[in-house]
mmCIF file of C-alpha atoms in Angstrom:
data_model
loop_
_atom_site.group_PDB
_atom_site.id
_atom_site.type_symbol
_atom_site.label_atom_id
_atom_site.label_comp_id
_atom_site.label_asym_id
_atom_site.label_seq_id
_atom_site.Cartn_x
_atom_site.Cartn_y
_atom_site.Cartn_z
ATOM 1 C CA MET A 1281 44.500 34.703 115.595
ATOM 2 C CA THR A 1282 47.817 35.089 117.384
ATOM 3 C CA ARG A 1283 47.793 38.864 116.919
ATOM 4 C CA PHE A 1284 44.158 38.980 118.197
ATOM 5 C CA ALA A 1285 45.012 36.882 121.220
ATOM 6 C CA LEU A 1286 47.933 39.178 122.046
ATOM 7 C CA TRP A 1287 45.717 42.218 121.672
ATOM 8 C CA LEU A 1288 43.001 40.657 123.823
ATOM 9 C CA GLY A 1289 45.502 39.831 126.551
ATOM 10 C CA LYS A 1290 46.751 43.394 126.689
ATOM 11 C CA ASN A 1291 43.295 45.006 126.639
ATOM 12 C CA ALA A 1292 41.046 42.459 128.477
ATOM 13 C CA ASP A 1293 40.266 44.700 131.428
ATOM 14 C CA ALA A 1294 39.229 47.610 129.252
ATOM 15 C CA LEU A 1295 37.184 45.278 127.018
ATOM 16 C CA ILE A 1296 35.352 43.761 130.007
ATOM 17 C CA ALA A 1297 34.573 47.221 131.368
ATOM 18 C CA LEU A 1298 33.215 48.243 127.986
ATOM 19 C CA VAL A 1299 31.065 45.095 127.684
ATOM 20 C CA LEU A 1300 29.634 45.555 131.161
ATOM 21 C CA ALA A 1301 28.791 49.163 130.527
ATOM 22 C CA VAL A 1302 27.112 48.362 127.228
ATOM 23 C CA ALA A 1303 25.209 45.393 128.708
ATOM 24 C CA VAL A 1304 23.841 47.367 131.624
ATOM 25 C CA ALA A 1305 22.884 50.185 129.318
ATOM 26 C CA VAL A 1306 21.046 47.840 126.915
ATOM 27 C CA ILE A 1307 19.265 45.987 129.666
ATOM 28 C CA GLY A 1308 18.252 49.247 131.250
ATOM 29 C CA LEU A 1309 16.460 50.251 128.068
ATOM 30 C CA GLY A 1310 13.810 47.510 128.235
ATOM 31 C CA VAL A 1311 13.841 46.141 131.784
ATOM 32 C CA ARG A 1312 13.890 47.860 135.095
ATOM 33 C CA VAL A 1313 17.177 46.854 136.713
ATOM 34 C CA PRO A 1314 17.438 46.920 140.513
ATOM 35 C CA ASP A 1315 19.624 49.703 141.874
ATOM 36 C CA GLU A 1316 21.930 47.176 143.556
ATOM 37 C CA VAL A 1317 22.761 45.592 140.196
ATOM 38 C CA THR A 1318 23.438 48.969 138.587
ATOM 39 C CA ASP A 1319 25.681 50.041 141.458
ATOM 40 C CA SER A 1320 27.614 46.793 141.303
ATOM 41 C CA ALA A 1321 28.086 47.130 137.554
ATOM 42 C CA ILE A 1322 29.341 50.694 137.984
ATOM 43 C CA LEU A 1323 31.788 49.614 140.698
ATOM 44 C CA ALA A 1324 32.985 46.758 138.480
ATOM 45 C CA VAL A 1325 33.571 49.127 135.585
ATOM 46 C CA ILE A 1326 35.407 51.602 137.822
ATOM 47 C CA GLY A 1327 37.538 48.814 139.231
ATOM 48 C CA LEU A 1328 38.452 47.597 135.765
ATOM 49 C CA LEU A 1329 39.348 51.141 134.710
ATOM 50 C CA ALA A 1330 41.511 51.598 137.816
ATOM 51 C CA THR A 1331 43.239 48.310 137.048
ATOM 52 C CA SER A 1332 43.892 49.487 133.494
ATOM 53 C CA VAL A 1333 45.331 52.808 134.737
ATOM 54 C CA LEU A 1334 47.635 51.050 137.222
ATOM 55 C CA ARG A 1335 48.811 48.669 134.548
ATOM 56 C CA ASP A 1336 49.554 51.569 132.159
ATOM 57 C CA ARG A 1337 51.559 53.345 134.864
ATOM 58 C CA ALA A 1338 53.484 50.172 135.597
ATOM 59 C CA ARG A 1339 54.317 49.851 131.922
ATOM 60 C CA ARG A 1340 55.253 53.560 131.653
ATOM 61 C CA VAL A 1341 57.928 53.450 134.380
ATOM 62 C CA PRO A 1342 60.357 51.177 132.442
ATOM 63 C CA VAL A 1343 59.688 53.142 129.273
ATOM 64 C CA GLU A 1344 60.490 56.430 131.005
ATOM 65 C CA ALA A 1345 63.596 54.906 132.530
ATOM 66 C CA GLU A 1346 64.640 53.673 129.113
ATOM 67 C CA VAL A 1347 64.022 57.132 127.631
ATOM 68 C CA ARG A 1348 66.103 58.754 130.377
ATOM 69 C CA ASP A 1349 68.902 56.279 129.814
ATOM 70 C CA THR A 1350 68.701 56.965 126.092
ATOM 71 C CA LEU A 1351 68.847 60.731 126.692
ATOM 72 C CA ARG A 1352 71.821 60.339 129.034
ATOM 73 C CA SER A 1353 73.562 58.200 126.461
ATOM 74 C CA SER A 1354 72.747 60.738 123.729
ATOM 75 C CA SER A 1355 74.023 63.589 125.912
ATOM 76 C CA ALA A 1356 77.257 61.748 126.572
ATOM 77 C CA THR A 1357 77.545 61.007 122.874
ATOM 78 C CA LEU A 1358 76.956 64.675 122.028
ATOM 79 C CA GLU A 1359 79.601 65.770 124.560
ATOM 80 C CA GLU A 1360 82.050 63.301 123.091
ATOM 81 C CA LEU A 1361 81.140 64.491 119.620
ATOM 82 C CA GLY A 1362 81.692 68.117 120.705
ATOM 83 C CA GLU A 1363 85.143 67.241 122.079
ATOM 84 C CA ARG A 1364 86.020 65.483 118.850
ATOM 85 C CA LEU A 1365 84.815 68.447 116.793
ATOM 86 C CA ALA A 1366 86.954 70.761 118.949
ATOM 87 C CA GLN A 1367 89.942 68.494 118.351
ATOM 88 C CA ILE A 1368 89.235 68.559 114.621
ATOM 89 C CA GLU A 1369 89.057 72.370 114.680
ATOM 90 C CA ARG A 1370 92.377 72.552 116.541
ATOM 91 C CA PHE A 1371 93.918 70.154 114.043
ATOM 92 C CA GLU A 1372 92.571 72.189 111.133
ATOM 93 C CA GLY A 1373 94.063 75.311 112.705
ATOM 94 C CA VAL A 1374 97.459 73.634 112.970
ATOM 95 C CA MET A 1375 97.191 72.463 109.368
ATOM 96 C CA SER A 1376 96.219 75.967 108.218
ATOM 97 C CA ASP A 1377 99.173 77.541 110.044
ATOM 98 C CA THR A 1378 101.509 74.900 108.638
ATOM 99 C CA LYS A 1379 100.208 75.443 105.114
ATOM 100 C CA ARG A 1380 100.634 79.202 105.472
ATOM 101 C CA ALA A 1381 104.200 78.766 106.717
ATOM 102 C CA LEU A 1382 105.002 76.454 103.812
ATOM 103 C CA ASP A 1383 103.423 78.880 101.356
ATOM 104 C CA GLU A 1384 105.440 81.778 102.744
ATOM 105 C CA THR A 1385 108.718 79.884 102.523
ATOM 106 C CA ALA A 1386 107.929 78.527 99.077
ATOM 107 C CA VAL A 1387 107.265 81.994 97.689
ATOM 108 C CA VAL A 1388 110.914 83.042 98.170
ATOM 109 C CA ARG A 1389 112.333 81.608 94.987
ATOM 110 C CA VAL A 1390 115.961 81.435 93.963
ATOM 111 C CA ILE A 1391 116.764 82.020 90.304
ATOM 112 C CA ASP A 1392 120.067 82.058 88.455
ATOM 113 C CA GLY A 1393 121.560 85.031 86.697
ATOM 114 C CA ALA A 1394 120.312 83.940 83.288
ATOM 115 C CA GLN A 1395 116.703 84.340 84.476
ATOM 116 C CA VAL A 1396 117.037 87.753 86.119
ATOM 117 C CA GLY A 1397 116.423 89.772 82.960
ATOM 118 C CA GLN A 1398 113.300 87.779 82.123
ATOM 119 C CA VAL A 1399 111.900 88.013 85.663
ATOM 120 C CA LEU A 1400 112.455 91.780 85.739
ATOM 121 C CA ALA A 1401 110.785 92.097 82.330
ATOM 122 C CA GLU A 1402 107.746 90.236 83.673
ATOM 123 C CA ALA A 1403 107.723 92.518 86.716
ATOM 124 C CA ARG A 1404 107.671 95.614 84.479
ATOM 125 C CA ARG A 1405 104.638 94.337 82.610
ATOM 126 C CA ASP A 1406 101.550 96.355 83.689
ATOM 127 C CA THR A 1407 103.119 97.576 86.941
ATOM 128 C CA ASP A 1408 102.055 100.950 88.295
ATOM 129 C CA ARG A 1409 105.016 101.344 90.677
ATOM 130 C CA TRP A 1410 108.703 100.668 90.992
ATOM 131 C CA PHE A 1411 110.862 100.988 94.087
ATOM 132 C CA PHE A 1412 114.618 100.648 93.697
ATOM 133 C CA LYS A 1413 117.496 100.666 96.127
ATOM 134 C CA GLY A 1414 121.010 99.876 94.999
ATOM 135 C CA GLY A 1415 124.193 101.344 93.591
ATOM 136 C CA THR A 1416 124.049 103.788 90.686
ATOM 137 C CA GLY A 1417 120.868 102.625 88.899
ATOM 138 C CA THR A 1418 122.398 101.586 85.560
ATOM 139 C CA TYR A 1419 119.669 99.013 84.841
ATOM 140 C CA ILE A 1420 117.018 101.520 85.931
ATOM 141 C CA ARG A 1421 118.149 103.884 83.164
ATOM 142 C CA ALA A 1422 118.659 101.166 80.571
ATOM 143 C CA ARG A 1423 115.393 99.235 80.960
ATOM 144 C CA THR A 1424 113.153 99.902 83.917
ATOM 145 C CA LEU A 1425 112.438 103.618 83.661
ATOM 146 C CA PRO A 1426 112.008 103.944 79.881
ATOM 147 C CA GLU A 1427 109.888 100.788 79.547
ATOM 148 C CA CYS A 1428 107.664 101.514 82.539
ATOM 149 C CA VAL A 1429 107.124 105.095 81.364
ATOM 150 C CA ALA A 1430 106.302 103.907 77.842
ATOM 151 C CA ALA A 1431 103.723 101.423 79.180
ATOM 152 C CA ALA A 1432 102.141 104.018 81.485
ATOM 153 C CA ARG A 1433 101.941 106.556 78.662
ATOM 154 C CA ARG A 1434 100.421 103.986 76.333
ATOM 155 C CA GLU A 1435 97.765 103.021 78.904
ATOM 156 C CA ARG A 1436 97.312 106.606 80.145
ATOM 157 C CA ARG A 1437 97.846 105.792 83.804
ATOM 158 C CA THR A 1438 100.050 107.104 86.565
ATOM 159 C CA LEU A 1439 103.424 105.628 87.434
ATOM 160 C CA LEU A 1440 104.997 105.806 90.877
ATOM 161 C CA VAL A 1441 108.800 105.517 90.976
ATOM 162 C CA ARG A 1442 111.028 105.670 94.056
ATOM 163 C CA LEU A 1443 114.803 105.480 93.563
ATOM 164 C CA GLU A 1444 117.562 105.358 96.151
ATOM 165 C CA ILE A 1445 121.113 105.427 94.798
ATOM 166 C CA ILE A 1446 124.480 106.412 96.225
ATOM 167 C CA ASP A 1447 125.227 110.134 96.475
ATOM 168 C CA PRO A 1448 127.516 111.174 93.578
ATOM 169 C CA THR A 1449 128.728 114.186 95.569
ATOM 170 C CA ASN A 1450 129.967 111.895 98.360
ATOM 171 C CA VAL A 1451 133.416 110.861 97.169
ATOM 172 C CA THR A 1452 133.959 108.462 100.049
ATOM 173 C CA VAL A 1453 130.872 106.344 99.396
ATOM 174 C CA CYS A 1454 131.486 106.392 95.625
ATOM 175 C CA GLU A 1455 135.062 105.206 96.130
ATOM 176 C CA SER A 1456 133.838 102.445 98.456
ATOM 177 C CA TYR A 1457 131.331 101.316 95.845
ATOM 178 C CA ALA A 1458 133.903 101.315 93.039
ATOM 179 C CA ARG A 1459 136.356 99.387 95.207
ATOM 180 C CA HIS A 1460 133.680 96.821 96.028
ATOM 181 C CA ARG A 1461 132.803 96.317 92.372
ATOM 182 C CA ARG A 1462 136.446 95.873 91.473
ATOM 183 C CA SER A 1463 136.846 93.312 94.246
ATOM 184 C CA VAL A 1464 134.112 91.234 92.630
ATOM 185 C CA SER A 1465 135.708 91.538 89.182
ATOM 186 C CA ASP A 1466 138.509 93.805 88.015
ATOM 187 C CA ARG A 1467 137.511 93.353 84.378
ATOM 188 C CA PRO A 1468 135.028 95.556 82.471
ATOM 189 C CA ASP A 1469 131.395 94.537 82.953
ATOM 190 C CA ALA A 1470 128.733 94.095 80.252
ATOM 191 C CA THR A 1471 128.787 97.833 79.539
ATOM 192 C CA GLY A 1472 132.443 97.558 78.518
ATOM 193 C CA GLU A 1473 133.790 99.804 81.291
ATOM 194 C CA PRO A 1474 135.680 98.998 84.498
ATOM 195 C CA TRP A 1475 134.451 100.372 87.792
ATOM 196 C CA THR A 1476 136.351 103.451 88.882
ATOM 197 C CA LEU A 1477 135.538 106.410 91.118
ATOM 198 C CA ASP A 1478 134.920 108.577 88.057
ATOM 199 C CA ARG A 1479 132.576 106.070 86.446
ATOM 200 C CA THR A 1480 130.653 105.527 89.698
ATOM 201 C CA ARG A 1481 129.978 109.237 90.108
ATOM 202 C CA LYS A 1482 128.958 109.688 86.473
ATOM 203 C CA GLU A 1483 126.572 106.720 86.623
ATOM 204 C CA ALA A 1484 124.806 108.225 89.645
ATOM 205 C CA TYR A 1485 124.643 111.687 88.044
ATOM 206 C CA ALA A 1486 123.236 110.068 84.910
ATOM 207 C CA THR A 1487 120.412 108.427 86.874
ATOM 208 C CA ILE A 1488 119.378 111.817 88.275
ATOM 209 C CA LEU A 1489 119.462 113.375 84.806
ATOM 210 C CA ALA A 1490 117.458 110.500 83.285
ATOM 211 C CA ALA A 1491 114.778 110.737 85.998
ATOM 212 C CA CYS A 1492 114.309 114.474 85.410
ATOM 213 C CA TRP A 1493 114.316 114.016 81.631
ATOM 214 C CA HIS A 1494 111.490 111.418 81.812
ATOM 215 C CA LYS A 1495 109.560 113.519 84.318
ATOM 216 C CA GLN A 1496 109.560 116.509 81.940
ATOM 217 C CA ARG A 1497 108.096 114.338 79.179
ATOM 218 C CA PHE A 1498 105.472 112.472 81.167
ATOM 219 C CA ASN A 1499 103.522 114.511 83.720
ATOM 220 C CA MET A 1500 101.846 111.406 85.176
ATOM 221 C CA LEU A 1501 105.217 110.152 86.374
ATOM 222 C CA ASP A 1502 105.503 110.591 90.139
ATOM 223 C CA ILE A 1503 109.205 110.123 90.776
ATOM 224 C CA ASP A 1504 111.285 110.660 93.886
ATOM 225 C CA ILE A 1505 115.046 110.208 94.259
ATOM 226 C CA GLY A 1506 117.058 109.745 97.434
ATOM 227 C CA LEU A 1507 120.853 109.862 97.646
ATOM 228 C CA SER A 1508 122.294 107.424 100.161
ATOM 229 C CA GLN A 1509 125.424 108.150 102.180
ATOM 230 C CA THR A 1510 126.171 104.442 102.505
ATOM 231 C CA MET A 1511 126.578 101.735 99.882
ATOM 232 C CA THR A 1512 124.807 98.397 99.699
ATOM 233 C CA THR A 1513 125.868 95.170 98.008
ATOM 234 C CA LEU A 1514 122.253 94.290 97.189
ATOM 235 C CA ARG A 1515 119.801 95.752 94.723
ATOM 236 C CA TYR A 1516 116.084 95.797 95.430
ATOM 237 C CA ASP A 1517 113.595 96.088 92.561
ATOM 238 C CA LEU A 1518 110.006 96.133 93.825
ATOM 239 C CA ALA A 1519 107.117 96.134 91.351
ATOM 240 C CA ALA A 1520 103.394 95.590 91.884
ATOM 241 C CA SER A 1521 103.677 91.846 91.293
ATOM 242 C CA ARG A 1522 106.988 90.894 92.902
ATOM 243 C CA LEU A 1523 110.220 91.871 94.562
ATOM 244 C CA VAL A 1524 113.539 90.935 92.972
ATOM 245 C CA ILE A 1525 116.713 91.052 95.069
ATOM 246 C CA THR A 1526 119.993 90.817 93.168
ATOM 247 C CA ARG A 1527 123.652 91.430 93.805
ATOM 248 C CA ASP A 1528 126.060 93.570 91.827
ATOM 249 C CA ASP A 1529 127.103 90.548 89.793
ATOM 250 C CA PRO A 1530 124.404 90.056 87.101
ATOM 251 C CA ARG A 1531 125.522 86.456 86.662
ATOM 252 C CA GLY A 1532 124.811 85.573 90.290
ATOM 253 C CA GLU A 1533 121.681 84.109 91.819
ATOM 254 C CA ALA A 1534 118.736 86.269 92.809
ATOM 255 C CA LEU A 1535 115.721 86.073 95.111
ATOM 256 C CA VAL A 1536 112.132 86.567 93.953
ATOM 257 C CA VAL A 1537 109.268 87.281 96.371
ATOM 258 C CA ASP A 1538 105.701 87.433 95.109
ATOM 259 C CA SER A 1539 103.439 90.262 96.235
ATOM 260 C CA GLY A 1540 100.871 89.654 98.942
ATOM 261 C CA LYS A 1541 103.386 87.816 101.131
ATOM 262 C CA PHE A 1542 104.659 89.134 104.420
ATOM 263 C CA PHE A 1543 108.285 89.485 103.249
ATOM 264 C CA TYR A 1544 107.188 91.569 100.268
ATOM 265 C CA ALA A 1545 105.337 93.943 102.601
ATOM 266 C CA TRP A 1546 108.312 94.074 104.976
ATOM 267 C CA CYS A 1547 110.705 95.029 102.189
ATOM 268 C CA ALA A 1548 108.300 97.655 100.819
ATOM 269 C CA ALA A 1549 108.182 99.310 104.240
ATOM 270 C CA GLU A 1550 111.973 99.040 104.586
ATOM 271 C CA LEU A 1551 112.609 100.636 101.197
ATOM 272 C CA GLN A 1552 110.294 103.546 101.966
ATOM 273 C CA THR A 1553 111.876 104.080 105.384
ATOM 274 C CA SER A 1554 115.369 103.994 103.905
ATOM 275 C CA LEU A 1555 114.393 106.468 101.191
ATOM 276 C CA ASP A 1556 112.946 108.848 103.773
ATOM 277 C CA GLN A 1557 116.355 108.997 105.482
ATOM 278 C CA ALA A 1558 118.319 109.640 102.303
ATOM 279 C CA ARG A 1559 119.232 113.034 100.865
ATOM 280 C CA ARG A 1560 116.328 114.021 98.675
ATOM 281 C CA VAL A 1561 116.741 115.315 95.121
ATOM 282 C CA PRO A 1562 114.168 118.106 94.506
ATOM 283 C CA VAL A 1563 112.971 116.711 91.171
ATOM 284 C CA GLU A 1564 110.203 119.315 91.054
ATOM 285 C CA GLN A 1565 112.855 122.020 90.602
ATOM 286 C CA ALA A 1566 113.864 120.424 87.297
ATOM 287 C CA ARG A 1567 111.117 122.384 85.567
ATOM 288 C CA LEU A 1568 113.366 125.437 85.951
ATOM 289 C CA ALA A 1569 115.904 123.760 83.670
ATOM 290 C CA PRO A 1570 114.081 122.375 80.604
ATOM 291 C CA LEU A 1571 115.825 119.535 78.774
ATOM 292 C CA ASP A 1572 115.632 118.982 75.011
ATOM 293 C CA ASP A 1573 115.237 115.537 73.537
ATOM 294 C CA GLU A 1574 119.007 115.694 73.172
ATOM 295 C CA PRO A 1575 120.080 117.787 76.176
ATOM 296 C CA THR A 1576 122.972 120.161 75.713
ATOM 297 C CA VAL A 1577 125.864 120.556 78.097
ATOM 298 C CA GLU A 1578 124.474 123.896 79.286
ATOM 299 C CA GLU A 1579 121.038 122.374 79.953
ATOM 300 C CA ALA A 1580 122.560 119.513 81.932
ATOM 301 C CA ARG A 1581 124.708 121.857 84.014
ATOM 302 C CA LYS A 1582 121.684 124.064 84.678
ATOM 303 C CA LEU A 1583 119.657 121.045 85.831
ATOM 304 C CA PHE A 1584 122.222 119.997 88.423
ATOM 305 C CA GLU A 1585 122.510 123.611 89.551
ATOM 306 C CA VAL A 1586 118.771 124.128 90.204
ATOM 307 C CA THR A 1587 118.438 120.762 91.958
ATOM 308 C CA GLY A 1588 121.393 121.466 94.229
ATOM 309 C CA ILE A 1589 123.370 118.439 93.083
ATOM 310 C CA GLU A 1590 126.726 120.015 92.354
ATOM 311 C CA LEU A 1591 128.932 118.710 89.554
ATOM 312 C CA PRO A 1592 132.633 118.506 90.389
ATOM 313 C CA GLY A 1593 134.473 121.684 89.387
ATOM 314 C CA SER A 1594 136.938 119.563 87.444
ATOM 315 C CA TYR A 1595 134.248 118.231 85.078
ATOM 316 C CA THR A 1596 134.745 119.434 81.530
ATOM 317 C CA ASP A 1597 132.132 119.544 78.794
ATOM 318 C CA ARG A 1598 133.335 116.110 77.718
ATOM 319 C CA ASP A 1599 132.498 114.742 81.174
ATOM 320 C CA VAL A 1600 129.020 116.265 81.013
ATOM 321 C CA ILE A 1601 128.486 114.776 77.548
ATOM 322 C CA ASP A 1602 129.466 111.400 79.002
ATOM 323 C CA ILE A 1603 126.824 111.825 81.717
ATOM 324 C CA ILE A 1604 124.176 112.699 79.107
ATOM 325 C CA ARG A 1605 125.112 109.635 77.067
ATOM 326 C CA LYS A 1606 124.844 107.364 80.106
ATOM 327 C CA ALA A 1607 121.509 108.937 81.064
ATOM 328 C CA LEU A 1608 119.740 108.426 77.743
ATOM 329 C CA ARG A 1609 121.696 105.548 76.164
ATOM 330 C CA ALA A 1610 122.600 103.347 79.092
ATOM 331 C CA LYS A 1611 123.724 99.805 78.288
ATOM 332 C CA ASP A 1612 121.884 96.882 79.809
ATOM 333 C CA PRO A 1613 124.283 95.236 82.312
ATOM 334 C CA TYR A 1614 122.414 91.917 81.891
ATOM 335 C CA GLU A 1615 123.125 91.656 78.168
#
C-alpha cells in the first residue's frame, strides 16, 4: 500500500487526466453530452497535462545539475588521474634508466689471474671472430688461434681474426716492451724464458709465421695482422661473447665485459680503428711462399721476404728455427 500511495502521489495529475478522458469518452458513447461539458473536460485534461509537464521539468533541473556536477567531478578526476599516470611514466623512465646504468656497470666484472684461462676458453667456444691487441701474441699462438681454427674447421664455418702486435722490425718499440716486461718481473715467465730484445722480436715474428701457416691450411680463415709502432701494457681479447682485458702479468686481475653492452661495442670500434692505423702485414702474399707442416728454414725466410717483413741480417738458421718452434709449439703463458 505504501508503494502504491507513493506512486499515486507522483502520478495523480496524469491519472486524473486519464480518468476524465476515459469518462467523457464512455459517456459520449451512449448519451449526448453538451458541448460545454466536453470543452470543459478537454480544458481540464489539457491543464492536468500542462501541470504534469511543468512538474517533470522542475524535477529535471536538479537532475541535470547533478549530472553536470558529476561530469565536472569525473573530468577533474580524469585530469588528476592523467597527471598521476604521467608521473608514473616519468618514474618508470627513471627506474628504467637506473636499471640500465646498474646493468652496464655490473657487466664489467673483475676476475683474478687464476680464472683468466678458463674465461678465455669459454670465449673461444663457438666464437666466429677474435680481435687481439697486445704485445707479441704468445697466447694467441699457443691457444687462441689453433683452437678457434680447429672449431671453425670442425663446424665448417668462417673465422674472422684481427691481430695487432708490436712491429718486430722496430727495435725501439721491441726494446721498450722487453724493458717493461723485465720491470714487472726479471725472472723467466711461464714459458721458461726471460724477456729480452731478442726474445721479443722472435715472439712477434713467430706470431706472423703462425698466422700465415694457419691461413694456408684453412681457407675459411679471414686473418689480418697489424704491426704497431707503440707498445701497450694491456691485452685485449675480443670474442663474439665477451671482451677480456688483461695485463702482461698472467697472475694479475682482469676485466670481463659481456657482448651487447656499450663498452664492448666501444672497444670493438677502438680495436678496429687502432688496427687500421698499424702497419699491415700482406698475409695474402703468403701463398707465394708455401709452408710445410714442419716449415723449413728456407720456407720461413721466403715467407718473411714475400710479405715484406724483413728478418735481421744477423739471424742465423738457428734463430729461424727458434722462430718456427715458437710459431707452432708456443707455450701457454697461463700454465
